[in-house]
Tab-separated table of C-alpha atoms in Angstrom:
chain	number	residue	atom	x	y	z
A	18	MET	CA	2.441	9.765	24.491
A	19	THR	CA	5.071	7.731	23.171
A	20	GLU	CA	8.470	9.327	22.997
A	21	PHE	CA	10.253	8.688	19.436
A	22	ALA	CA	12.918	6.186	19.589
A	23	LEU	CA	14.908	4.426	17.142
A	24	ASP	CA	15.731	1.436	19.341
A	25	LEU	CA	13.262	-1.416	18.442
A	26	ASN	CA	12.318	-3.125	21.883
A	27	ASP	CA	12.785	-6.755	22.358
A	28	ASP	CA	9.028	-7.988	20.648
A	29	GLN	CA	9.631	-5.906	18.171
A	30	LYS	CA	13.011	-7.656	17.399
A	31	GLN	CA	11.736	-11.123	17.321
A	32	VAL	CA	8.871	-10.210	15.328
A	33	ARG	CA	11.733	-8.861	12.647
A	34	ALA	CA	13.697	-11.505	13.069
A	35	TRP	CA	10.335	-13.729	12.285
A	36	LEU	CA	9.366	-12.021	9.151
A	37	HIS	CA	12.457	-11.724	7.617
A	38	GLY	CA	13.300	-15.748	7.987
A	39	PHE	CA	9.649	-16.160	6.440
A	40	ALA	CA	10.846	-13.525	3.880
A	41	ARG	CA	13.939	-15.212	2.887
A	42	ASP	CA	12.647	-18.700	3.481
A	43	VAL	CA	9.285	-18.285	1.648
A	44	ILE	CA	8.702	-15.539	-0.309
A	45	ARG	CA	12.201	-14.876	-1.720
A	46	PRO	CA	12.371	-18.799	-3.565
A	47	ALA	CA	8.828	-18.057	-4.898
A	48	ALA	CA	9.743	-14.763	-6.633
A	49	ALA	CA	10.915	-15.204	-9.856
A	50	GLU	CA	8.159	-17.601	-10.663
A	51	TRP	CA	5.340	-16.222	-9.961
A	52	ASP	CA	7.078	-12.858	-11.381
A	53	GLU	CA	6.727	-14.386	-14.634
A	54	ARG	CA	3.550	-16.593	-14.070
A	55	GLU	CA	1.481	-13.050	-13.282
A	56	GLU	CA	-0.684	-14.702	-11.263
A	57	THR	CA	-1.862	-14.295	-7.335
A	58	PRO	CA	0.627	-16.382	-5.630
A	59	TRP	CA	-2.188	-18.540	-3.140
A	60	PRO	CA	0.118	-21.083	-1.884
A	61	VAL	CA	2.250	-18.446	-0.128
A	62	ILE	CA	-0.252	-16.434	1.215
A	63	GLN	CA	-1.617	-19.945	2.446
A	64	GLU	CA	1.833	-20.513	3.896
A	65	ALA	CA	1.517	-16.747	5.432
A	66	ALA	CA	-1.770	-17.680	6.491
A	67	LYS	CA	-0.532	-20.669	8.725
A	68	VAL	CA	2.192	-19.095	10.597
A	69	GLY	CA	0.022	-16.268	11.352
A	70	ILE	CA	1.291	-13.521	9.008
A	71	TYR	CA	-1.900	-13.076	6.846
A	72	SER	CA	-4.310	-12.743	9.253
A	73	LEU	CA	-6.458	-10.104	11.029
A	74	ASP	CA	-4.991	-10.344	14.351
A	75	PHE	CA	-1.071	-9.859	13.257
A	76	TYR	CA	-1.850	-6.384	11.354
A	77	ALA	CA	-4.048	-5.578	14.499
A	78	GLN	CA	-1.284	-5.806	16.862
A	79	GLN	CA	1.421	-4.073	14.528
A	80	PHE	CA	-1.281	-1.032	13.854
A	81	PHE	CA	-1.837	-0.619	17.138
A	82	ASP	CA	1.962	-0.616	18.448
A	83	PRO	CA	1.889	2.644	20.500
A	84	THR	CA	5.593	3.328	19.129
A	85	GLY	CA	3.727	3.496	15.513
A	86	LEU	CA	6.934	1.726	14.018
A	87	GLY	CA	5.026	-2.157	13.932
A	88	ILE	CA	3.729	-1.436	10.279
A	89	PRO	CA	6.705	-0.052	9.115
A	90	MET	CA	8.826	-2.709	10.251
A	91	ALA	CA	6.364	-5.579	8.978
A	92	VAL	CA	6.097	-4.078	5.369
A	93	GLU	CA	10.318	-3.540	5.060
A	94	GLU	CA	10.567	-7.037	5.671
A	95	LEU	CA	8.191	-8.715	3.494
A	96	PHE	CA	8.740	-6.495	0.924
A	97	TRP	CA	12.534	-7.024	1.089
A	98	GLY	CA	11.375	-10.818	0.486
A	99	ASP	CA	9.667	-9.644	-3.107
A	100	ALA	CA	7.457	-6.471	-3.747
A	101	GLY	CA	4.575	-8.425	-5.708
A	102	ILE	CA	4.485	-11.749	-3.185
A	103	ALA	CA	4.446	-9.268	-0.530
A	104	LEU	CA	1.539	-6.655	-1.642
A	105	SER	CA	-0.290	-9.628	-2.183
A	106	ILE	CA	-0.176	-10.496	1.095
A	107	VAL	CA	-0.803	-6.961	2.392
A	108	GLY	CA	-2.910	-6.138	-0.307
A	109	THR	CA	-6.179	-7.056	1.772
A	110	GLY	CA	-4.719	-4.684	4.319
A	111	LEU	CA	-6.135	-1.857	2.102
A	112	ALA	CA	-9.846	-2.602	2.055
A	113	ALA	CA	-9.768	-3.983	6.213
A	114	VAL	CA	-8.487	-0.240	6.736
A	115	GLY	CA	-10.992	0.760	4.957
A	116	VAL	CA	-13.560	-0.711	7.117
A	117	LEU	CA	-11.593	-0.140	10.691
A	118	ALA	CA	-11.766	3.336	9.833
A	119	ASN	CA	-15.297	4.102	8.377
A	120	GLY	CA	-17.466	0.858	9.771
A	121	THR	CA	-19.588	0.178	12.750
A	122	GLU	CA	-18.522	-2.796	15.224
A	123	GLU	CA	-20.976	-5.205	13.750
A	124	GLN	CA	-19.577	-4.275	10.391
A	125	ILE	CA	-15.723	-4.502	11.535
A	126	GLY	CA	-16.751	-7.966	13.010
A	127	THR	CA	-18.914	-9.384	9.816
A	128	TRP	CA	-16.982	-8.321	7.099
A	129	ILE	CA	-13.155	-8.321	8.352
A	130	PRO	CA	-13.019	-11.819	8.827
A	131	GLN	CA	-14.208	-12.785	5.782
A	132	MET	CA	-12.068	-10.904	4.276
A	133	TYR	CA	-8.876	-13.254	5.047
A	134	GLY	CA	-10.719	-16.322	5.647
A	135	ASP	CA	-8.777	-19.094	7.265
A	136	THR	CA	-5.904	-21.148	6.906
A	137	ASP	CA	-7.630	-23.628	5.192
A	138	ASP	CA	-9.639	-21.662	2.675
A	139	VAL	CA	-8.022	-18.211	2.526
A	140	LYS	CA	-9.753	-15.238	0.915
A	141	VAL	CA	-8.465	-11.961	-0.346
A	142	ALA	CA	-10.529	-8.114	-0.408
A	143	ALA	CA	-10.270	-5.322	-2.650
A	144	PHE	CA	-10.151	-1.544	-1.549
A	145	CYS	CA	-11.872	-0.088	-4.738
A	146	SER	CA	-11.544	4.049	-5.052
A	147	SER	CA	-9.564	5.026	-8.651
A	148	GLU	CA	-11.448	5.020	-11.885
A	149	PRO	CA	-10.105	5.756	-15.418
A	150	ASP	CA	-10.931	9.068	-14.917
A	151	ALA	CA	-10.506	9.633	-11.595
A	152	GLY	CA	-6.849	9.174	-10.089
A	153	SER	CA	-4.917	11.831	-8.373
A	154	ASP	CA	-8.286	13.834	-9.032
A	155	VAL	CA	-10.066	12.086	-6.879
A	156	GLY	CA	-13.233	15.099	-7.188
A	157	ALA	CA	-13.545	13.389	-10.274
A	158	MET	CA	-14.764	10.063	-9.631
A	159	ARG	CA	-17.842	9.159	-11.678
A	160	THR	CA	-19.219	5.734	-9.716
A	161	ARG	CA	-22.644	6.568	-8.369
A	162	ALA	CA	-24.372	5.217	-5.152
A	163	VAL	CA	-28.371	5.681	-5.087
A	164	TYR	CA	-30.434	5.016	-2.586
A	165	ASP	CA	-33.388	2.656	-3.021
A	166	GLU	CA	-35.232	3.811	0.173
A	167	ALA	CA	-38.245	1.115	-0.410
A	168	LYS	CA	-35.969	-1.514	-0.229
A	169	ASP	CA	-33.352	-0.452	1.691
A	170	GLU	CA	-30.965	-0.690	-0.430
A	171	TRP	CA	-27.677	1.270	-2.049
A	172	VAL	CA	-27.229	0.764	-6.096
A	173	LEU	CA	-24.172	1.470	-7.086
A	174	ASN	CA	-22.803	1.186	-11.145
A	175	GLY	CA	-19.525	2.427	-12.226
A	176	THR	CA	-15.844	1.295	-13.227
A	177	LYS	CA	-13.302	1.171	-10.636
A	178	THR	CA	-9.475	0.573	-12.012
A	179	TRP	CA	-6.281	-0.311	-10.469
A	180	ALA	CA	-7.611	-2.389	-7.977
A	181	THR	CA	-5.125	-4.790	-6.153
A	182	ASN	CA	-7.614	-8.256	-5.920
A	183	GLY	CA	-10.159	-6.217	-7.936
A	184	GLY	CA	-12.565	-9.161	-9.124
A	185	ILE	CA	-10.447	-12.322	-7.368
A	186	ALA	CA	-11.496	-10.577	-4.388
A	187	ASN	CA	-14.244	-12.189	-1.310
A	188	VAL	CA	-15.649	-9.019	-0.375
A	189	HIS	CA	-14.937	-5.494	-2.044
A	190	VAL	CA	-15.112	-2.134	-0.273
A	191	VAL	CA	-15.955	0.589	-3.288
A	192	VAL	CA	-16.098	4.274	-2.869
A	193	ALA	CA	-18.898	5.724	-4.830
A	194	VAL	CA	-20.707	9.402	-5.010
A	195	VAL	CA	-23.774	9.779	-3.149
A	196	ASP	CA	-24.117	13.391	-3.245
A	197	PRO	CA	-22.564	14.998	-6.751
A	198	ASP	CA	-22.826	18.362	-5.695
A	199	LEU	CA	-20.627	18.036	-2.922
A	200	GLY	CA	-17.629	17.097	-4.335
A	201	THR	CA	-15.280	14.881	-2.371
A	202	LYS	CA	-17.334	15.507	0.708
A	203	GLY	CA	-20.090	13.419	-0.926
A	204	HIS	CA	-18.391	10.270	-1.453
A	205	ALA	CA	-18.908	7.022	0.723
A	206	SER	CA	-17.620	3.825	1.145
A	207	PHE	CA	-19.938	0.054	0.575
A	208	ILE	CA	-19.047	-2.829	1.279
A	209	VAL	CA	-19.841	-5.532	-1.560
A	210	PRO	CA	-20.819	-8.851	-0.257
A	211	PRO	CA	-19.527	-12.167	-2.040
A	212	ASN	CA	-21.348	-13.536	-5.253
A	213	THR	CA	-22.898	-9.825	-5.478
A	214	PRO	CA	-25.010	-9.921	-8.839
A	215	GLY	CA	-23.536	-7.226	-11.039
A	216	LEU	CA	-20.239	-6.938	-10.430
A	217	SER	CA	-17.335	-8.278	-12.720
A	218	GLN	CA	-13.974	-8.065	-13.163
A	219	GLY	CA	-13.016	-6.061	-16.375
A	220	GLN	CA	-9.472	-5.791	-17.856
A	221	LYS	CA	-6.693	-7.552	-15.784
A	222	PHE	CA	-3.302	-5.272	-16.142
A	223	LYS	CA	0.004	-7.036	-17.669
A	224	LYS	CA	1.912	-4.922	-15.551
A	225	HIS	CA	5.845	-3.432	-15.485
A	226	GLY	CA	6.617	-4.590	-11.974
A	227	ILE	CA	4.674	-5.952	-9.068
A	228	ARG	CA	3.297	-8.767	-11.277
A	229	ALA	CA	2.772	-11.222	-8.964
A	230	SER	CA	0.310	-9.010	-7.269
A	231	HIS	CA	-3.440	-9.312	-9.129
A	232	THR	CA	-4.555	-5.700	-10.608
A	233	ALA	CA	-7.514	-5.071	-12.623
A	234	GLU	CA	-10.601	-3.532	-13.078
A	235	VAL	CA	-13.937	-3.789	-10.998
A	236	VAL	CA	-17.201	-3.158	-13.075
A	237	LEU	CA	-20.369	-2.150	-11.111
A	238	GLU	CA	-23.565	-2.709	-13.220
A	239	ASP	CA	-26.999	-1.885	-11.038
A	240	VAL	CA	-24.690	-3.892	-7.560
A	241	ARG	CA	-27.760	-3.852	-5.203
A	242	VAL	CA	-26.332	-3.927	-1.414
A	243	PRO	CA	-28.401	-3.845	1.519
A	244	GLY	CA	-28.306	-0.781	3.761
A	245	SER	CA	-26.365	-2.599	6.176
A	246	CYS	CA	-23.646	-2.497	3.831
A	247	LEU	CA	-23.012	1.186	3.679
A	248	LEU	CA	-19.839	1.513	6.001
A	249	GLY	CA	-20.630	3.699	9.349
A	250	GLY	CA	-24.443	3.688	8.394
A	251	LYS	CA	-26.475	5.836	6.985
A	252	GLU	CA	-27.730	7.890	9.895
A	253	ARG	CA	-23.725	9.006	10.260
A	254	LEU	CA	-24.037	9.387	6.684
A	255	ASP	CA	-26.854	11.524	6.638
A	256	GLU	CA	-25.525	13.853	9.473
A	257	ARG	CA	-22.004	14.050	7.174
A	258	LEU	CA	-23.401	15.256	4.806
A	259	ALA	CA	-25.537	18.273	6.238
A	260	ARG	CA	-22.470	19.537	7.595
A	261	SER	CA	-20.511	19.495	4.514
A	262	ARG	CA	-23.948	21.618	3.087
A	263	GLU	CA	-23.896	23.644	6.004
A	264	ARG	CA	-20.560	24.436	5.894
A	265	ALA	CA	-20.883	24.755	1.844
A	266	ARG	CA	-23.506	27.272	2.109
A	267	ALA	CA	-21.080	29.306	4.900
A	268	GLY	CA	-18.374	29.348	2.497
A	269	GLY	CA	-16.779	26.635	3.869
A	270	GLU	CA	-15.282	24.713	0.815
A	271	ARG	CA	-11.961	24.894	1.979
A	272	MET	CA	-12.151	22.672	5.019
A	273	LYS	CA	-9.373	19.734	4.677
A	274	ASN	CA	-10.487	16.793	2.780
A	275	ALA	CA	-11.216	13.697	5.058
A	276	ALA	CA	-9.812	11.355	2.102
A	277	MET	CA	-6.589	13.562	2.042
A	278	ALA	CA	-5.952	13.555	5.712
A	279	THR	CA	-6.700	9.441	5.638
A	280	PHE	CA	-4.309	9.572	2.353
A	281	GLU	CA	-1.682	11.385	4.236
A	282	ALA	CA	-1.563	9.302	7.358
A	283	SER	CA	-1.360	5.676	5.175
A	284	ARG	CA	1.468	7.385	3.187
A	285	PRO	CA	4.643	5.894	5.035
A	286	ALA	CA	3.503	2.377	4.868
A	287	VAL	CA	3.615	2.732	1.351
A	288	GLY	CA	7.551	4.459	1.934
A	289	ALA	CA	8.304	0.986	4.480
A	290	MET	CA	7.273	-1.230	1.352
A	291	ALA	CA	9.610	0.936	-1.126
A	292	VAL	CA	12.563	0.809	1.922
A	293	GLY	CA	11.971	-3.058	2.285
A	294	THR	CA	12.609	-2.865	-2.202
A	295	ALA	CA	15.750	-0.327	-1.808
A	296	ARG	CA	17.270	-2.031	1.088
A	297	ALA	CA	16.959	-5.876	-0.911
A	298	ALA	CA	18.905	-4.626	-3.972
A	299	TYR	CA	21.554	-2.845	-2.052
A	300	ASP	CA	22.078	-6.665	0.477
A	301	TYR	CA	22.812	-8.116	-2.922
A	302	ALA	CA	24.655	-4.965	-4.984
A	303	LEU	CA	26.836	-5.522	-1.320
A	304	GLU	CA	27.586	-9.061	-1.638
A	305	TYR	CA	27.972	-9.058	-5.466
A	306	ALA	CA	30.574	-6.536	-5.253
A	307	LYS	CA	32.641	-8.291	-2.715
A	308	GLU	CA	32.635	-11.258	-4.594
A	309	ARG	CA	32.679	-10.320	-8.177
A	310	LYS	CA	36.333	-10.009	-9.342
A	311	GLN	CA	37.557	-7.629	-12.525
A	312	PHE	CA	41.562	-6.842	-12.797
A	313	GLY	CA	42.197	-9.187	-10.108
A	314	ARG	CA	40.935	-7.679	-7.207
A	315	PRO	CA	37.173	-7.310	-5.715
A	316	ILE	CA	35.168	-4.664	-7.933
A	317	ILE	CA	34.151	-3.263	-4.035
A	318	ASP	CA	37.931	-1.645	-4.147
A	319	ASN	CA	37.292	0.451	-6.777
A	320	GLN	CA	35.787	3.626	-5.598
A	321	GLY	CA	33.324	4.450	-8.464
A	322	VAL	CA	31.646	0.793	-7.195
A	323	ALA	CA	32.770	1.477	-2.981
A	324	PHE	CA	30.897	5.115	-3.197
A	325	GLN	CA	27.606	4.047	-4.928
A	326	LEU	CA	26.906	1.233	-2.362
A	327	ALA	CA	27.867	4.223	0.512
A	328	ASP	CA	25.265	6.746	-0.909
A	329	MET	CA	22.874	3.519	-1.216
A	330	ARG	CA	23.015	2.640	2.428
A	331	THR	CA	22.960	6.796	3.453
A	332	ARG	CA	19.892	7.571	1.627
A	333	ILE	CA	18.125	4.108	2.496
A	334	ASP	CA	18.415	5.019	6.144
A	335	ALA	CA	17.624	8.229	5.716
A	336	ALA	CA	14.309	7.305	4.477
A	337	ARG	CA	13.494	4.947	7.082
A	338	LEU	CA	14.227	7.715	9.534
A	339	LEU	CA	11.467	9.456	7.776
A	340	VAL	CA	9.243	6.909	7.412
A	341	TRP	CA	9.244	6.020	11.339
A	342	ARG	CA	9.502	9.476	12.185
A	343	ALA	CA	5.396	9.897	10.246
A	344	SER	CA	4.277	6.263	11.479
A	345	TRP	CA	4.689	7.650	15.279
A	346	MET	CA	3.354	10.799	14.470
A	347	ALA	CA	0.591	9.032	13.113
A	348	VAL	CA	0.078	7.043	15.787
A	349	SER	CA	0.710	9.685	18.516
A	350	GLY	CA	-1.484	11.862	16.964
A	351	LYS	CA	0.408	14.737	16.227
A	352	PRO	CA	-0.247	16.705	13.333
A	353	PHE	CA	1.493	16.896	9.743
A	354	THR	CA	2.198	20.029	9.912
A	355	ALA	CA	4.724	19.740	7.090
A	356	ALA	CA	3.000	16.938	5.701
A	357	GLU	CA	5.351	14.467	6.933
A	358	GLY	CA	3.208	11.525	5.477
A	359	SER	CA	3.962	12.891	1.835
A	360	MET	CA	7.290	13.899	2.403
A	361	SER	CA	8.060	10.132	3.464
A	362	LYS	CA	6.564	8.230	0.678
A	363	LEU	CA	8.081	11.067	-1.780
A	364	PHE	CA	11.367	10.464	-0.415
A	365	ALA	CA	11.530	6.647	0.159
A	366	SER	CA	9.598	5.851	-3.528
A	367	GLU	CA	12.226	7.522	-5.485
A	368	VAL	CA	15.314	6.264	-3.260
A	369	ALA	CA	13.778	3.064	-4.250
A	370	GLN	CA	14.009	3.823	-8.342
A	371	ARG	CA	17.388	5.334	-7.571
A	372	VAL	CA	19.207	2.586	-5.393
A	373	THR	CA	17.430	-0.418	-7.551
A	374	ALA	CA	18.909	1.203	-10.715
A	375	GLN	CA	22.489	1.591	-9.033
A	376	ALA	CA	21.987	-2.295	-8.182
A	377	VAL	CA	21.767	-3.261	-11.915
A	378	GLN	CA	24.478	-0.791	-12.662
A	379	ILE	CA	26.827	-2.242	-9.810
A	380	LEU	CA	25.740	-5.738	-11.656
A	381	GLY	CA	26.764	-4.512	-15.224
A	382	GLY	CA	25.172	-7.288	-17.935
A	383	ASN	CA	24.469	-9.560	-15.275
A	384	GLY	CA	22.037	-6.690	-13.735
A	385	PHE	CA	20.217	-6.637	-17.143
A	386	THR	CA	19.392	-10.115	-17.101
A	387	ARG	CA	16.760	-11.936	-15.671
A	388	GLU	CA	19.031	-14.435	-14.120
A	389	TYR	CA	19.744	-11.917	-10.923
A	390	PRO	CA	17.171	-10.775	-8.884
A	391	VAL	CA	17.813	-7.018	-8.737
A	392	GLU	CA	16.562	-6.621	-12.600
A	393	ARG	CA	13.141	-7.341	-10.879
A	394	MET	CA	13.594	-4.622	-8.101
A	395	HIS	CA	14.091	-2.142	-10.479
A	396	ARG	CA	10.953	-2.738	-11.997
A	397	ASP	CA	9.297	-3.494	-8.806
A	398	ALA	CA	10.124	-0.064	-7.758
A	399	ALA	CA	8.676	1.829	-10.198
A	400	ILE	CA	5.121	1.633	-9.092
A	401	TYR	CA	6.002	3.478	-5.549
A	402	THR	CA	6.621	7.108	-7.161
A	403	ILE	CA	3.162	6.779	-8.440
A	404	PHE	CA	0.470	4.523	-6.578
A	405	GLU	CA	-1.029	6.200	-3.742
A	406	GLY	CA	-0.325	9.370	-4.650
A	407	THR	CA	2.570	9.941	-7.142
A	408	SER	CA	5.520	12.164	-6.856
A	409	GLU	CA	4.359	15.031	-8.763
A	410	ILE	CA	1.354	14.844	-6.089
A	411	GLN	CA	3.106	14.719	-3.271
A	412	ARG	CA	4.713	17.581	-4.140
A	413	LEU	CA	1.783	19.109	-4.352
A	414	VAL	CA	0.794	17.899	-1.185
A	415	ILE	CA	3.807	19.202	0.576
A	416	ALA	CA	4.058	23.190	-0.900
A	417	ARG	CA	0.062	23.569	-0.054
A	418	THR	CA	1.053	22.372	3.415
A	419	LEU	CA	4.019	24.549	4.002
A	420	SER	CA	2.560	27.526	2.372
A	421	GLY	CA	-1.158	27.357	3.044
A	422	LEU	CA	-1.714	28.332	-0.759
A	423	PRO	CA	-3.666	26.625	-3.291
A	424	ILE	CA	-0.969	25.720	-5.594
A	425	ARG	CA	-2.154	24.372	-8.624
């Protein structure tokens, strides 16, 4: 087991510098344009593919970093560049992780390359879980998958919402109910291949922030996929369902939800996104405060501004430490006995909201205009307390973990 350390090794420092350069030179100059256009920044994604950032190999290298710091380090740098464009670059990873976590080796080898495409023809993928009536409450999911044994096909019906790359993706990974009596234990994940009849894009959302990232509904109407598109295969699914039914009969309904455990392990990555956005706002506000003069001196000479910047930096560093600790625990196989994954996401997301608001305040009227990037950063930061579990859900997870009680 790798010991927890705060010093990045030489390879990690090189990767961080490379990503920072890409964020500074490619992402940032394009950020305002794609925020205004509210469209997927295909040219930027293609540039990321050309240099090797938008690829399975790159994310696999960071994912399997034995220190656990590869992913949070990479994510922070990209989101320092711009949250909307960065989410367009990393969004495919959500679907890829779904396949890596649940798929067979054959499924991994078949579908993940199709999610990314190549440098001449980049593709994206979508992970579809949330529904209009099933966001935080995953047990309320209604999308159904019914097995047609005669044709060895699964038939999917339902509507997904808040899907990053939904409808424009080459490959969709869809979570559906296969046994309603088992609640969340009766869910399974399916690959929907390109150009499958019955899958369509519903409403595309016009969002407050992260506007360069495509977010839409995905409508499934009698979507038929081959049996081979059930992630993990039917034999494994049948075994899992049988175990769940047996535990339910034996009074084991309160066993730990595997989906919740997966979310808990992935939440530090969202925390790293928030840290990147907060750091970007802080950096800009710091330089502005050193250059902007009022009453004949830089505004950073005023304690009211200087103390804000001191608090901003302190909170950012504290958030990063929580994210790094949780990431190291996840890769080291250490259990989150105090919901450390949720802690990191909760704290970092709320730090991002506070720090970006302080950056707007430091810039004054300028900070309220789109001529300066902190306005966009503040809008972008709002998403972190909402997606992949709201702040309220994080507090609930932490409280339940600490108390061992089903707090509602």
